[in-house]
Tab-separated table of C-alpha atoms and ligand atoms in Angstrom:
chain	number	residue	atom	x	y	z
T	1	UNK	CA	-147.690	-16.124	16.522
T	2	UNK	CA	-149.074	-19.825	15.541
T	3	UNK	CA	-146.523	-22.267	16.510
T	4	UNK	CA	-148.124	-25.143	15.376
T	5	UNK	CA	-148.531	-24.537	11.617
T	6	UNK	CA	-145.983	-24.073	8.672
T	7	UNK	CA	-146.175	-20.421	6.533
T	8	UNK	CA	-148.015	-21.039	2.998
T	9	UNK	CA	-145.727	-18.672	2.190
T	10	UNK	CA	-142.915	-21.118	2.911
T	11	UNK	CA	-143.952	-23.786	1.356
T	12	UNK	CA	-144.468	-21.812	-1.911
T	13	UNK	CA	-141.205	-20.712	-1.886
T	14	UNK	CA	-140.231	-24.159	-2.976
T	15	UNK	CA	-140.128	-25.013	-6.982
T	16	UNK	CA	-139.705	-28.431	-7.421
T	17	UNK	CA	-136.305	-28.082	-8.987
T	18	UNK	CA	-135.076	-31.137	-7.013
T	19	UNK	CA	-131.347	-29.390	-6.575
T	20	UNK	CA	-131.464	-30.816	-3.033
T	21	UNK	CA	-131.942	-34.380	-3.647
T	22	UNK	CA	-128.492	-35.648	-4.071
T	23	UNK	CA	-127.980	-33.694	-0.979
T	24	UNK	CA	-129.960	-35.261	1.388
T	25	UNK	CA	-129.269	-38.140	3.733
T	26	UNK	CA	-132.406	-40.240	3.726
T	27	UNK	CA	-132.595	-39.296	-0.054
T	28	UNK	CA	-129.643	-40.868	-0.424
T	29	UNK	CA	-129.410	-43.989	1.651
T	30	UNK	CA	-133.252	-44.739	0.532
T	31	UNK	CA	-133.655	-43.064	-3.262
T	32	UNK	CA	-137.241	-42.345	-2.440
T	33	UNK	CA	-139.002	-39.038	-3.252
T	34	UNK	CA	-140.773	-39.025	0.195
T	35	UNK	CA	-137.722	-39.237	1.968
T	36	UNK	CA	-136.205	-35.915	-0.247
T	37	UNK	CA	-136.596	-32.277	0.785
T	38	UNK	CA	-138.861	-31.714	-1.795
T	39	UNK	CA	-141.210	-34.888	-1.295
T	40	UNK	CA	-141.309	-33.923	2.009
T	41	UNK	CA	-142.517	-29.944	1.647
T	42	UNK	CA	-144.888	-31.086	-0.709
T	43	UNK	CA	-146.637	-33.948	1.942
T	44	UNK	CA	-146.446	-31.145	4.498
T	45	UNK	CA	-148.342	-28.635	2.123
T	46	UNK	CA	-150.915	-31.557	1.782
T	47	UNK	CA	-151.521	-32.094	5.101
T	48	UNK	CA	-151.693	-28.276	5.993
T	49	UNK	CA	-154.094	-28.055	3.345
T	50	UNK	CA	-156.163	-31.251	4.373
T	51	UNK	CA	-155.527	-32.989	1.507
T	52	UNK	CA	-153.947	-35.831	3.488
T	53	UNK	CA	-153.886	-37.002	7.433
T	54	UNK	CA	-152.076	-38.280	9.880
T	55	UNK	CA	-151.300	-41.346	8.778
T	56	UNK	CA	-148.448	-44.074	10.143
T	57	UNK	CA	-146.618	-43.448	6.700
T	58	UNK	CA	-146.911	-39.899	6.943
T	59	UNK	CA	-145.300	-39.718	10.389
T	60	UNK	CA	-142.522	-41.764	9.112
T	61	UNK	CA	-141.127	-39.483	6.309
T	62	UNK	CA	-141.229	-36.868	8.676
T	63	UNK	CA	-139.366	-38.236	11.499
T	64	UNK	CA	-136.892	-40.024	9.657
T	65	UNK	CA	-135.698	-35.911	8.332
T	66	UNK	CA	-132.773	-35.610	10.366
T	67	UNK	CA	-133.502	-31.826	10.435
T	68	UNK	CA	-129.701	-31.357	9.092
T	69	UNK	CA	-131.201	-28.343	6.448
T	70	UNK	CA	-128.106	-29.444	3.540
T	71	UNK	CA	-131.501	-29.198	1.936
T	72	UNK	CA	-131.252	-25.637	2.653
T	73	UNK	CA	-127.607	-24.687	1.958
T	74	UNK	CA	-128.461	-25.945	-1.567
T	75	UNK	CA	-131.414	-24.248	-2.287
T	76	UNK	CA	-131.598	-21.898	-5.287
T	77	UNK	CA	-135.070	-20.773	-4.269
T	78	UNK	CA	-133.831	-19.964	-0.446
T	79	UNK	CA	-136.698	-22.423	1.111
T	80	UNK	CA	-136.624	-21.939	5.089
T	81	UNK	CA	-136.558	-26.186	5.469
T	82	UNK	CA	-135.700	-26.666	8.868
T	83	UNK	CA	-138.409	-23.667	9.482
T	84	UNK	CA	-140.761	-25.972	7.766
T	85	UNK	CA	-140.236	-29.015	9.182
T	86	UNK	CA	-140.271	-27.988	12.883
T	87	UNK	CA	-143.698	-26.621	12.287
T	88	UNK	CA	-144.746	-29.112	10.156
T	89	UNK	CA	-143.761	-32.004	12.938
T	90	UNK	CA	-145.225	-29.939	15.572
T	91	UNK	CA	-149.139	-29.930	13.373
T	92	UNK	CA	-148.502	-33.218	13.042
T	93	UNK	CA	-148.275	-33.875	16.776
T	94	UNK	CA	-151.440	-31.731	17.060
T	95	UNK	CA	-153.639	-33.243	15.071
T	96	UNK	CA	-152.146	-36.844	15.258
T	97	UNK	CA	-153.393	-39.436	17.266
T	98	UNK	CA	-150.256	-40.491	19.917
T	99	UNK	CA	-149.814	-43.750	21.439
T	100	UNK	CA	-149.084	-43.699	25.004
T	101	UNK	CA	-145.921	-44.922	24.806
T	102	UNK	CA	-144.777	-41.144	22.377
T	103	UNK	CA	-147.061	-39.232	24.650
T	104	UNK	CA	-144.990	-40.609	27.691
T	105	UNK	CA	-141.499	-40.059	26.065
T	106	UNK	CA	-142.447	-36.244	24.243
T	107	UNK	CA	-143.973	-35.685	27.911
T	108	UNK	CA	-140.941	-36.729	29.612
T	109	UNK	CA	-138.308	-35.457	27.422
T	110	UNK	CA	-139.762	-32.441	26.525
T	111	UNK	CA	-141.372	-31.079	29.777
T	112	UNK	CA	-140.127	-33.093	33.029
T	113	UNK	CA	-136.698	-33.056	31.799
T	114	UNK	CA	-134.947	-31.039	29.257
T	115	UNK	CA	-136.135	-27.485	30.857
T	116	UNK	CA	-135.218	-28.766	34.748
T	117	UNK	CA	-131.364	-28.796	35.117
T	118	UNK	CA	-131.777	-30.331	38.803
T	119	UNK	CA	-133.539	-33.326	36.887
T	120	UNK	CA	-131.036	-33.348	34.409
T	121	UNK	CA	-128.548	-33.827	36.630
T	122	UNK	CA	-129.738	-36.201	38.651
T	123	UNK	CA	-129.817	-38.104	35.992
T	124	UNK	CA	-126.624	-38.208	34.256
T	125	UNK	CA	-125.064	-38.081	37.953
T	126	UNK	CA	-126.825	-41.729	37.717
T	127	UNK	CA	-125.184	-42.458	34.630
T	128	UNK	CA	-121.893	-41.745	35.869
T	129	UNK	CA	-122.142	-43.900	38.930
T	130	UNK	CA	-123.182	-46.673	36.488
T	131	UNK	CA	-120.044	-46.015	34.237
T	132	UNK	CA	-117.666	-45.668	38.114
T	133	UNK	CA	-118.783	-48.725	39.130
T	134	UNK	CA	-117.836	-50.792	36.046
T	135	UNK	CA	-121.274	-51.887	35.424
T	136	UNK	CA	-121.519	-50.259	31.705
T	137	UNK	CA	-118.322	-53.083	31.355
T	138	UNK	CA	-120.814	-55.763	32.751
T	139	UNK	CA	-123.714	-54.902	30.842
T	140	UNK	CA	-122.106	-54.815	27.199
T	141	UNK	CA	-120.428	-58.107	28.085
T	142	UNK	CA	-123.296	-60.162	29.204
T	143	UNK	CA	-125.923	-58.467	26.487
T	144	UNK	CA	-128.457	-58.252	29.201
T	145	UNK	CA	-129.979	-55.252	27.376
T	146	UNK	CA	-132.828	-55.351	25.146
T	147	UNK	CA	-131.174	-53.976	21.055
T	148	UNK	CA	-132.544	-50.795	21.464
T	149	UNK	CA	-131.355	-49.850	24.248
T	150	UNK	CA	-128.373	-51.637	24.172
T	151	UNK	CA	-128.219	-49.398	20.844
T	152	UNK	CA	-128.852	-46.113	23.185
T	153	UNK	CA	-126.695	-47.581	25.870
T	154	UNK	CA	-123.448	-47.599	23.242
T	155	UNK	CA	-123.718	-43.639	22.646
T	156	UNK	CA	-122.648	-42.858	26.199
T	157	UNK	CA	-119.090	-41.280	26.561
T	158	UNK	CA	-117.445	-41.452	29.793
T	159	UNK	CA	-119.325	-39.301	31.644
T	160	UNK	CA	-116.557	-36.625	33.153
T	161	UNK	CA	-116.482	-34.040	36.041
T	162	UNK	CA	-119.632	-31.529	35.053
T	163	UNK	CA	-118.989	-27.985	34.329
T	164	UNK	CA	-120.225	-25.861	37.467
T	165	UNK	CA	-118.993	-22.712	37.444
T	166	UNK	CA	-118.147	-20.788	40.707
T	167	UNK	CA	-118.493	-17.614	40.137
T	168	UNK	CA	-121.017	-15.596	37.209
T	169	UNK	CA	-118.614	-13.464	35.846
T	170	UNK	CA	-114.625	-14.411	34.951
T	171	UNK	CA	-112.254	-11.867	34.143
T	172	UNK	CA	-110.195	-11.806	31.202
T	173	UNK	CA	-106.411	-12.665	31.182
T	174	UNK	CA	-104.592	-9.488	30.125
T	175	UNK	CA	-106.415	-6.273	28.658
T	176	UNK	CA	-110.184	-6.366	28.136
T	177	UNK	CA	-111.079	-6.412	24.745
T	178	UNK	CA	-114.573	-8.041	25.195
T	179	UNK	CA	-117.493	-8.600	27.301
T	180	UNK	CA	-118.656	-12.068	26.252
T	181	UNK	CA	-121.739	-14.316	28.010
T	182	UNK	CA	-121.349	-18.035	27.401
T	183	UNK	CA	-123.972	-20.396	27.112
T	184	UNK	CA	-123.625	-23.321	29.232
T	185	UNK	CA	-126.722	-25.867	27.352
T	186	UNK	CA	-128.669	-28.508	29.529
T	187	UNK	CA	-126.828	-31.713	28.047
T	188	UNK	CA	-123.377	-30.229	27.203
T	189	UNK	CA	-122.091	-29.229	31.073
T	190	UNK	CA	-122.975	-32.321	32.340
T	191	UNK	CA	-121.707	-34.707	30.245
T	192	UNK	CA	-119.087	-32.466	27.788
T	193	UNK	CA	-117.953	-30.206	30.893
T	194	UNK	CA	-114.007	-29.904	29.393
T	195	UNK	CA	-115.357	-28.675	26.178
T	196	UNK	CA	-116.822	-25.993	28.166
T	197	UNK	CA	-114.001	-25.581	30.825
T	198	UNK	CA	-111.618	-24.876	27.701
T	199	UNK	CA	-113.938	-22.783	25.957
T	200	UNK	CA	-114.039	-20.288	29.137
T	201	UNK	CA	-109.914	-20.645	29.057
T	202	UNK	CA	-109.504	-19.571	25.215
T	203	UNK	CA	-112.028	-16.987	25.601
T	204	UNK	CA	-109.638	-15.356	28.815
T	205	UNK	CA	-107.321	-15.622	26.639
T	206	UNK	CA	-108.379	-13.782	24.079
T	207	UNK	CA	-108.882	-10.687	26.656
T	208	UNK	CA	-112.985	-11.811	27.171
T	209	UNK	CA	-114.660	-10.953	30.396
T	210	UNK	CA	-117.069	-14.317	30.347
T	211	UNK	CA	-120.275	-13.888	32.110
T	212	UNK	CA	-122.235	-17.279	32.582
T	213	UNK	CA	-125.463	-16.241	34.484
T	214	UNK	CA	-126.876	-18.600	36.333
T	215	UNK	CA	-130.319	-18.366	35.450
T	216	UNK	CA	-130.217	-19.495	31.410
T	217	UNK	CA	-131.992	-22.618	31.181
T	218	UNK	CA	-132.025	-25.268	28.219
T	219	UNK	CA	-132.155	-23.705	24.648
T	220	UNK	CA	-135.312	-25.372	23.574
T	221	UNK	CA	-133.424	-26.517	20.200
T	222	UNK	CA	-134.384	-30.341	21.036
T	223	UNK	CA	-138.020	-29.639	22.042
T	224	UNK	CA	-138.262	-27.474	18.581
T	225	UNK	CA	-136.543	-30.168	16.275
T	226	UNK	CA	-139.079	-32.508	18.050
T	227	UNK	CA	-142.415	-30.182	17.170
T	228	UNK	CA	-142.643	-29.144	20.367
T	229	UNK	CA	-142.949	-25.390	20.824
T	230	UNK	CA	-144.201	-23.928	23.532
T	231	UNK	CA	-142.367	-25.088	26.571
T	232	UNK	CA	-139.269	-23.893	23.544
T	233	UNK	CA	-140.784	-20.849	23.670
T	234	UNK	CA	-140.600	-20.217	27.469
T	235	UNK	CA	-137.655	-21.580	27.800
T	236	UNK	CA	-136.147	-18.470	25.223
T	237	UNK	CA	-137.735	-16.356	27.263
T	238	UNK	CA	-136.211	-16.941	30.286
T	239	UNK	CA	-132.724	-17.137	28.453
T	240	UNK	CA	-133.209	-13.528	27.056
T	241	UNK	CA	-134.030	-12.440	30.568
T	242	UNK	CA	-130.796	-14.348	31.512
T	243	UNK	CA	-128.600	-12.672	28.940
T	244	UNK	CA	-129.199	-9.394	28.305
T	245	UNK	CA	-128.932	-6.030	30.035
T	246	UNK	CA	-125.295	-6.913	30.819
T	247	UNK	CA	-123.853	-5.248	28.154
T	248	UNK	CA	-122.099	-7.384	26.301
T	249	UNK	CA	-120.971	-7.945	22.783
T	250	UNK	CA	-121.501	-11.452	22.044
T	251	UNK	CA	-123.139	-14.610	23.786
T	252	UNK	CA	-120.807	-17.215	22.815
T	253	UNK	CA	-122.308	-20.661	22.067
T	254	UNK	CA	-119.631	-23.882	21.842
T	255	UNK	CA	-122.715	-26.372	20.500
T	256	UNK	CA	-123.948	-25.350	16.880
T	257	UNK	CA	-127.290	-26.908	17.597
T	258	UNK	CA	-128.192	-24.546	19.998
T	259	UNK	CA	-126.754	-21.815	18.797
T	260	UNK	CA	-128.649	-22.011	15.297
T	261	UNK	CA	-131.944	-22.458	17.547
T	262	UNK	CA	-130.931	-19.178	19.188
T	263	UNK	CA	-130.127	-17.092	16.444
T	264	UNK	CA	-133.949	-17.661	15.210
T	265	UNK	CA	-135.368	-17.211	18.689
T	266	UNK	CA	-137.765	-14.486	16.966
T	267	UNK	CA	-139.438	-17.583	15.492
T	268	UNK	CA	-140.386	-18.337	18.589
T	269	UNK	CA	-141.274	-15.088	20.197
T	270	UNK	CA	-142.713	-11.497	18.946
T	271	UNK	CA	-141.066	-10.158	21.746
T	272	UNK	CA	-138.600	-7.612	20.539
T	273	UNK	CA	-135.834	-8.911	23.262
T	274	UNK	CA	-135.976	-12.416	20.624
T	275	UNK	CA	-134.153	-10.665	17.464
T	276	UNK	CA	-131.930	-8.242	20.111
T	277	UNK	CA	-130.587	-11.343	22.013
T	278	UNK	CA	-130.091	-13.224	18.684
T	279	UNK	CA	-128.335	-10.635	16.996
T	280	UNK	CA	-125.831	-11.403	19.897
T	281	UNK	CA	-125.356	-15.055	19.638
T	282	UNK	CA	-122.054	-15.996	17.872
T	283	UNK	CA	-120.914	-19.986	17.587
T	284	UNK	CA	-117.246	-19.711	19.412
T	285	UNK	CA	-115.318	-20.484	16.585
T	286	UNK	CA	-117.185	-17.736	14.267
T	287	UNK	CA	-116.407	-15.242	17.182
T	288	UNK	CA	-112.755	-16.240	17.359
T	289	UNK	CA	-112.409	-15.929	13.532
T	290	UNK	CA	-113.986	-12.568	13.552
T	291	UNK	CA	-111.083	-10.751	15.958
T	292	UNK	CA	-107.421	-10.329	15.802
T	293	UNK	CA	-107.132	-14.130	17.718
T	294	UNK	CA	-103.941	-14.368	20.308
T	295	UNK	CA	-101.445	-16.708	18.154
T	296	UNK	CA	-101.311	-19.828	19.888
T	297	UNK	CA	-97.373	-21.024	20.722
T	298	UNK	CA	-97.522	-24.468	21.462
T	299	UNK	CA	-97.353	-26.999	18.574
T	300	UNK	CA	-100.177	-29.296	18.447
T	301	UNK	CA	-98.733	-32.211	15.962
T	302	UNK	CA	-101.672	-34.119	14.947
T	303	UNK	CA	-103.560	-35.163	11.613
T	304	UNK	CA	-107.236	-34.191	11.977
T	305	UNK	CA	-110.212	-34.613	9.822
T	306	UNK	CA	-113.088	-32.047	10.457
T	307	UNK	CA	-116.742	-33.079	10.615
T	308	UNK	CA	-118.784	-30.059	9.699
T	309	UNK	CA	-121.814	-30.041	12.335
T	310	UNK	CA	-124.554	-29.529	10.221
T	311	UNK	CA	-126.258	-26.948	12.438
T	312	UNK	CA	-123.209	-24.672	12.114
T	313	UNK	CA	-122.477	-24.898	8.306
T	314	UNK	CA	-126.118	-25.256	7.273
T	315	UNK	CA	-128.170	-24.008	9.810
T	316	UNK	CA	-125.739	-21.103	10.280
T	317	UNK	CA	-124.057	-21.080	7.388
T	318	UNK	CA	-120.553	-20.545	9.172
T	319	UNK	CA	-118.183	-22.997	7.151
T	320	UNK	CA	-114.791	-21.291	6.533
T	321	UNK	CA	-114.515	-20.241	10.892
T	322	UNK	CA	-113.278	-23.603	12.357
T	323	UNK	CA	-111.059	-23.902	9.483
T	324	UNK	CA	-109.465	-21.006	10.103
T	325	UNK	CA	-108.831	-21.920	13.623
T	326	UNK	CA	-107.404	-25.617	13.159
T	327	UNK	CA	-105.104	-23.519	10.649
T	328	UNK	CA	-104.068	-21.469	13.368
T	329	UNK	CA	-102.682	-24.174	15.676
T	330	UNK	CA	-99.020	-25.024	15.272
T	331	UNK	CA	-98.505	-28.452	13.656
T	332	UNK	CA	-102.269	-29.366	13.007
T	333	UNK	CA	-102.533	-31.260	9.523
T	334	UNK	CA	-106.056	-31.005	8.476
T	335	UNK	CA	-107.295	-34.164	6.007
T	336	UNK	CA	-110.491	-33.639	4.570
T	337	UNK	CA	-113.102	-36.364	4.450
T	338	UNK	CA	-115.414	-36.680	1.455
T	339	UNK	CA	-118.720	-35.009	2.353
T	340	UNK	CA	-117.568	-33.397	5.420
T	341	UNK	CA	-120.894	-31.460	5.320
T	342	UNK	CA	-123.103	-33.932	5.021
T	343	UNK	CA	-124.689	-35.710	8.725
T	344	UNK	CA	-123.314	-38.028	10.326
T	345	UNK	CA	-126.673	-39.267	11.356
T	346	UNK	CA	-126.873	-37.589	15.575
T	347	UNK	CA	-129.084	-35.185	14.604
T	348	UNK	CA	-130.185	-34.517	18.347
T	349	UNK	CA	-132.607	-37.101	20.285
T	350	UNK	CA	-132.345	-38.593	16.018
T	351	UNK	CA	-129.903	-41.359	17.559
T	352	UNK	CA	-132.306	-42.348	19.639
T	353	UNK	CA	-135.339	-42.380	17.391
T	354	UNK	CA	-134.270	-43.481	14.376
T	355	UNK	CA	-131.216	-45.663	15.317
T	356	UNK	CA	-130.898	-48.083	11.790
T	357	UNK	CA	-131.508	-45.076	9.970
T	358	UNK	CA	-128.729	-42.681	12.229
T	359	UNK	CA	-126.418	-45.911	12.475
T	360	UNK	CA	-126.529	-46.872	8.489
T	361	UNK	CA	-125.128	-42.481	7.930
T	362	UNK	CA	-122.977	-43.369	10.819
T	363	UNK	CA	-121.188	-46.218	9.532
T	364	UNK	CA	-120.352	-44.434	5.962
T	365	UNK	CA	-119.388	-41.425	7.436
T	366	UNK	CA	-117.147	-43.368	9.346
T	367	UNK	CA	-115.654	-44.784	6.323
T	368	UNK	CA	-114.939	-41.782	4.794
T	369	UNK	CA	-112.955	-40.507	8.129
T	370	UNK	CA	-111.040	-44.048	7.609
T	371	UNK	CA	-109.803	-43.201	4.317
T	372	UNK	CA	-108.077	-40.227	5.427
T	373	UNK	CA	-106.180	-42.317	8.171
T	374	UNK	CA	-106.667	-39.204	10.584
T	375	UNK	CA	-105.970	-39.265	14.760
T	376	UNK	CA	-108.432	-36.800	15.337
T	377	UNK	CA	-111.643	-36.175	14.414
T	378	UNK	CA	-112.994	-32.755	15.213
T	379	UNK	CA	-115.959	-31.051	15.251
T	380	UNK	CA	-118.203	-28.500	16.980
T	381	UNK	CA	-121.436	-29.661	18.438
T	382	UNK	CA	-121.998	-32.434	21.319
T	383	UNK	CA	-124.712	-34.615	19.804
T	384	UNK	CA	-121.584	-35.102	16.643
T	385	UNK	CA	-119.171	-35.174	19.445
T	386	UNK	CA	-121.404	-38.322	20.889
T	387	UNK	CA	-122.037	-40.127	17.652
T	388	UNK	CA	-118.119	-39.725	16.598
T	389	UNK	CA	-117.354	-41.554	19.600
T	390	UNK	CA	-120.126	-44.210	18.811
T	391	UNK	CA	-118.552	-44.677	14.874
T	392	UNK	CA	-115.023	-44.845	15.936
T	393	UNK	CA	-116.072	-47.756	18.562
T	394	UNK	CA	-118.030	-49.455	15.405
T	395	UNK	CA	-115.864	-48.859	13.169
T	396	UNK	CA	-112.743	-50.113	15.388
T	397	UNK	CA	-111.058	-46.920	14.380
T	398	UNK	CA	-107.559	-45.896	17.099
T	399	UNK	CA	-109.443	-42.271	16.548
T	400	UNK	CA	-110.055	-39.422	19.458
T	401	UNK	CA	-113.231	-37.283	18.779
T	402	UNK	CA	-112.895	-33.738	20.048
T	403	UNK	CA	-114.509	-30.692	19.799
T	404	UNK	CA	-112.187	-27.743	17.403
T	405	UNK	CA	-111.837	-25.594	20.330
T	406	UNK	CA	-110.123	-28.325	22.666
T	407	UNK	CA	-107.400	-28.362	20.431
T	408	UNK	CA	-107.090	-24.641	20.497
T	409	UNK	CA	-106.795	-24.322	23.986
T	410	UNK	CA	-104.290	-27.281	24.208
T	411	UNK	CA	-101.987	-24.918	21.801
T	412	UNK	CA	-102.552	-22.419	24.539
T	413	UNK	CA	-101.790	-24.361	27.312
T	414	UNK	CA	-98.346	-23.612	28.908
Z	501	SF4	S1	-136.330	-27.257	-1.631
Z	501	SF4	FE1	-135.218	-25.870	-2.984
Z	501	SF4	S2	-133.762	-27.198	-4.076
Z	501	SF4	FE2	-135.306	-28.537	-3.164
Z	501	SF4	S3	-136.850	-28.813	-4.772
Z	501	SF4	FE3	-137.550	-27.075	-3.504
Z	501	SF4	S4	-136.716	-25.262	-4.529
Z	501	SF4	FE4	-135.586	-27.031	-5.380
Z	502	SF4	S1	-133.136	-31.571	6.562
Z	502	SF4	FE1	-131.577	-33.067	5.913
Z	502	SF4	S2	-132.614	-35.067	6.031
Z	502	SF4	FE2	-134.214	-33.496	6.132
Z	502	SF4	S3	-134.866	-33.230	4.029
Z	502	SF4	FE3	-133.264	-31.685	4.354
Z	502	SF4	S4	-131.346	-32.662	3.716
Z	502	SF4	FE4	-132.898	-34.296	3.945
């Protein structure tokens, strides 16, 4: 399996029609060709065919893709984008010449820490002490950072108690009806622990025995947005090892940007176990929409306005599922934004990378969720969660950002 090249056949598949255009981000903040779907599937073509190289230009239009695939949801002609781009970054990365500044951060990101929870946790551990001791207070006020990462330093939620589970296996509450595994993520127990705490809860609930083995590792999703594929690869492997053989019915994912990397695992393996274990992976709320839910009882009376993660109703084309569930909960009154599917400019380690470019979708998304004069702005992945939280602090918005299935659990708590 080449990891490091995109499929001719791919990039055939694509007809020029320009349909996608108006639904791009970069398209539309920049109205350049380069910086459209199909601008950028036909420099990718040229540089697969040697037509072009590596240029500082060429780099650009790639990275600044936020790898949010509306492109794809869009597409008449059924082009595999994201598919595209993630190989196309990675031959790019190849062949390109690196300074040693982006060989030091891919290095670091993509091998020393992402796949090494210990690491990972060391370091947001270190985070939180910063946030205890009031020093995140100190540093905004004097401006002793440097703007970009005073920029970086601003998308850091309170950090709050991690999610370490005690035990592998939970039982459910009331009669078994499922035999669930639930995927815990590097990033998202350590610094989005409740989402995962209530995610466990509403699964109980809902009579699932919820296995969280203790050997699944990262989900590769950021190392394959980045280009980077084989440490990806190895890290899917040992998930698949981690997962299955326990007989269950689902593995339930609460972050749609992992979950979307999962469910094309075979992408990155020929392994057979690749397609079995994705064939299992279900994003929470598309599991809870699929069976006969428990009817929550305890009003939750709030106006909410739902951010579609892009990775769930793009990449996994599950749009109606989190819907479904706000409509379940007593006294939720959903508002719609305009463009609720289109990015609000996370788009994984994006934030970091591209921050004028992330921050410019940020601050009209944020717009939009002022018009609708909502409390509560939901969604279902952490790198939207994070962002959200960054917007409504920009935008000066009296807003709480939380994740669909927090609310659900509150309108089962007691
Ligand atoms: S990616 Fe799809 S929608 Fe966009 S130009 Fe190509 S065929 Fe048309
Ligand atoms: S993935 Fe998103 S940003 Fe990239 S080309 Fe497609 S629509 Fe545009």
């Amino acid at each position: 399996m080449d990891l490091t090249a995109p499929s001719p056949a791919d990039l055939a598949q694509c007809v020029h029609c320009g349909l996608c255009l108006p639904n791009c981000p970069t398209y539309l903040q920049t109205g350049y060709e380069a910086e459209s779907p199909r601008g950028r599937i036909h420099l990718i073509g040229a540089f697969n065919d040697g037509r072009i190289t590596a240029t500082p230009a060429y780099r650009e239009h790639l990275e600044l893709c936020l790898v949010c695939r509306n492109c794809e949801s869009v597409c008449p002609s059924g082009v595999h984008f994201g598919r595209i781009m993630e190989a196309g970054r990675a031959q790019l990365y190849e062949r390109a010449q690196l300074s040693w500044r982006d060989r030091v951060f891919r290095r670091l990101a993509f091998e020393e820490l992402l796949p090494h929870p210990g690491r990972l946790r060391a370091m947001v551990g270190a985070l939180q002490i910063y946030e205890l001791l009031g020093l995140q207070r100190l540093v905004r006020f004097t401006g002793l950072l440097p703007r970009p990462l005073a920029e970086a330093e601003t998308l850091l939620p309170p950090i709050p108690a991690p999610f370490l589970p005690r035990w592998e296996v939970y039982p459910a509450i009331g009669r078994l009806r499922y035999r669930v595994g639930l995927f815990a993520g590097c990033v998202m127990p350590l610094v989005y622990g409740p989402v995962h705490w209530a995610t466990l809860r509403v699964l109980r609930i809902n009579g699932c025995e919820v296995h969280v083995p203790k050997a699944q590792v990262c989900c590769g999703a950021l190392n394959v947005h980045g280009g980077e594929r084989r440490v990806a690869a190895e890290l899917a492997r040992q998930n698949t090892r981690a997962f299955l053989g326990r007989g269950l019915d689902a593995i339930i994912v609460n972050s749609a940007g992992c979950g979307a990397t999962m469910k094309e695992y075979a992408e990155l393996l020929s392994e057979p176990e690749a397609r079995e274990f994705s064939a299992l992976v279900r994003d929470v709320t598309e599991f809870l929409a699929s069976i006969d839910l428990v009817p929550p009882q305890r009003a939750v009376p709030r106006t909410v306005t739902l951010q579609e993660s892009c990775h769930l109703v793009h990449a996994q084309r599950v749009k109606a599922a989190p819907r479904e569930l706000l409509a379940a909960i007593p006294g939720v009154q959903l508002r719609d934004m305009p463009h609720a599917d289109l990015c609000c400019g996370s788009a994984g380690l994006y934030m970091l990378t591209q921050p004028e470019m992330s921050t410019r979708i940020l601050d009209e998304k944020m717009a939009g969720v002022r018009a609708t004069g909502a409390e509560t702005i939901v969604t279902a992945n952490p790198g939207c969660l994070m962002q959200l939280h960054r917007g409504v602090q920009r935008a000066g918005l009296n807003a709480q950002v939380r994740h669909v299935i927090e609310l659900l659990d509150e309108a089962y708590a007691a």
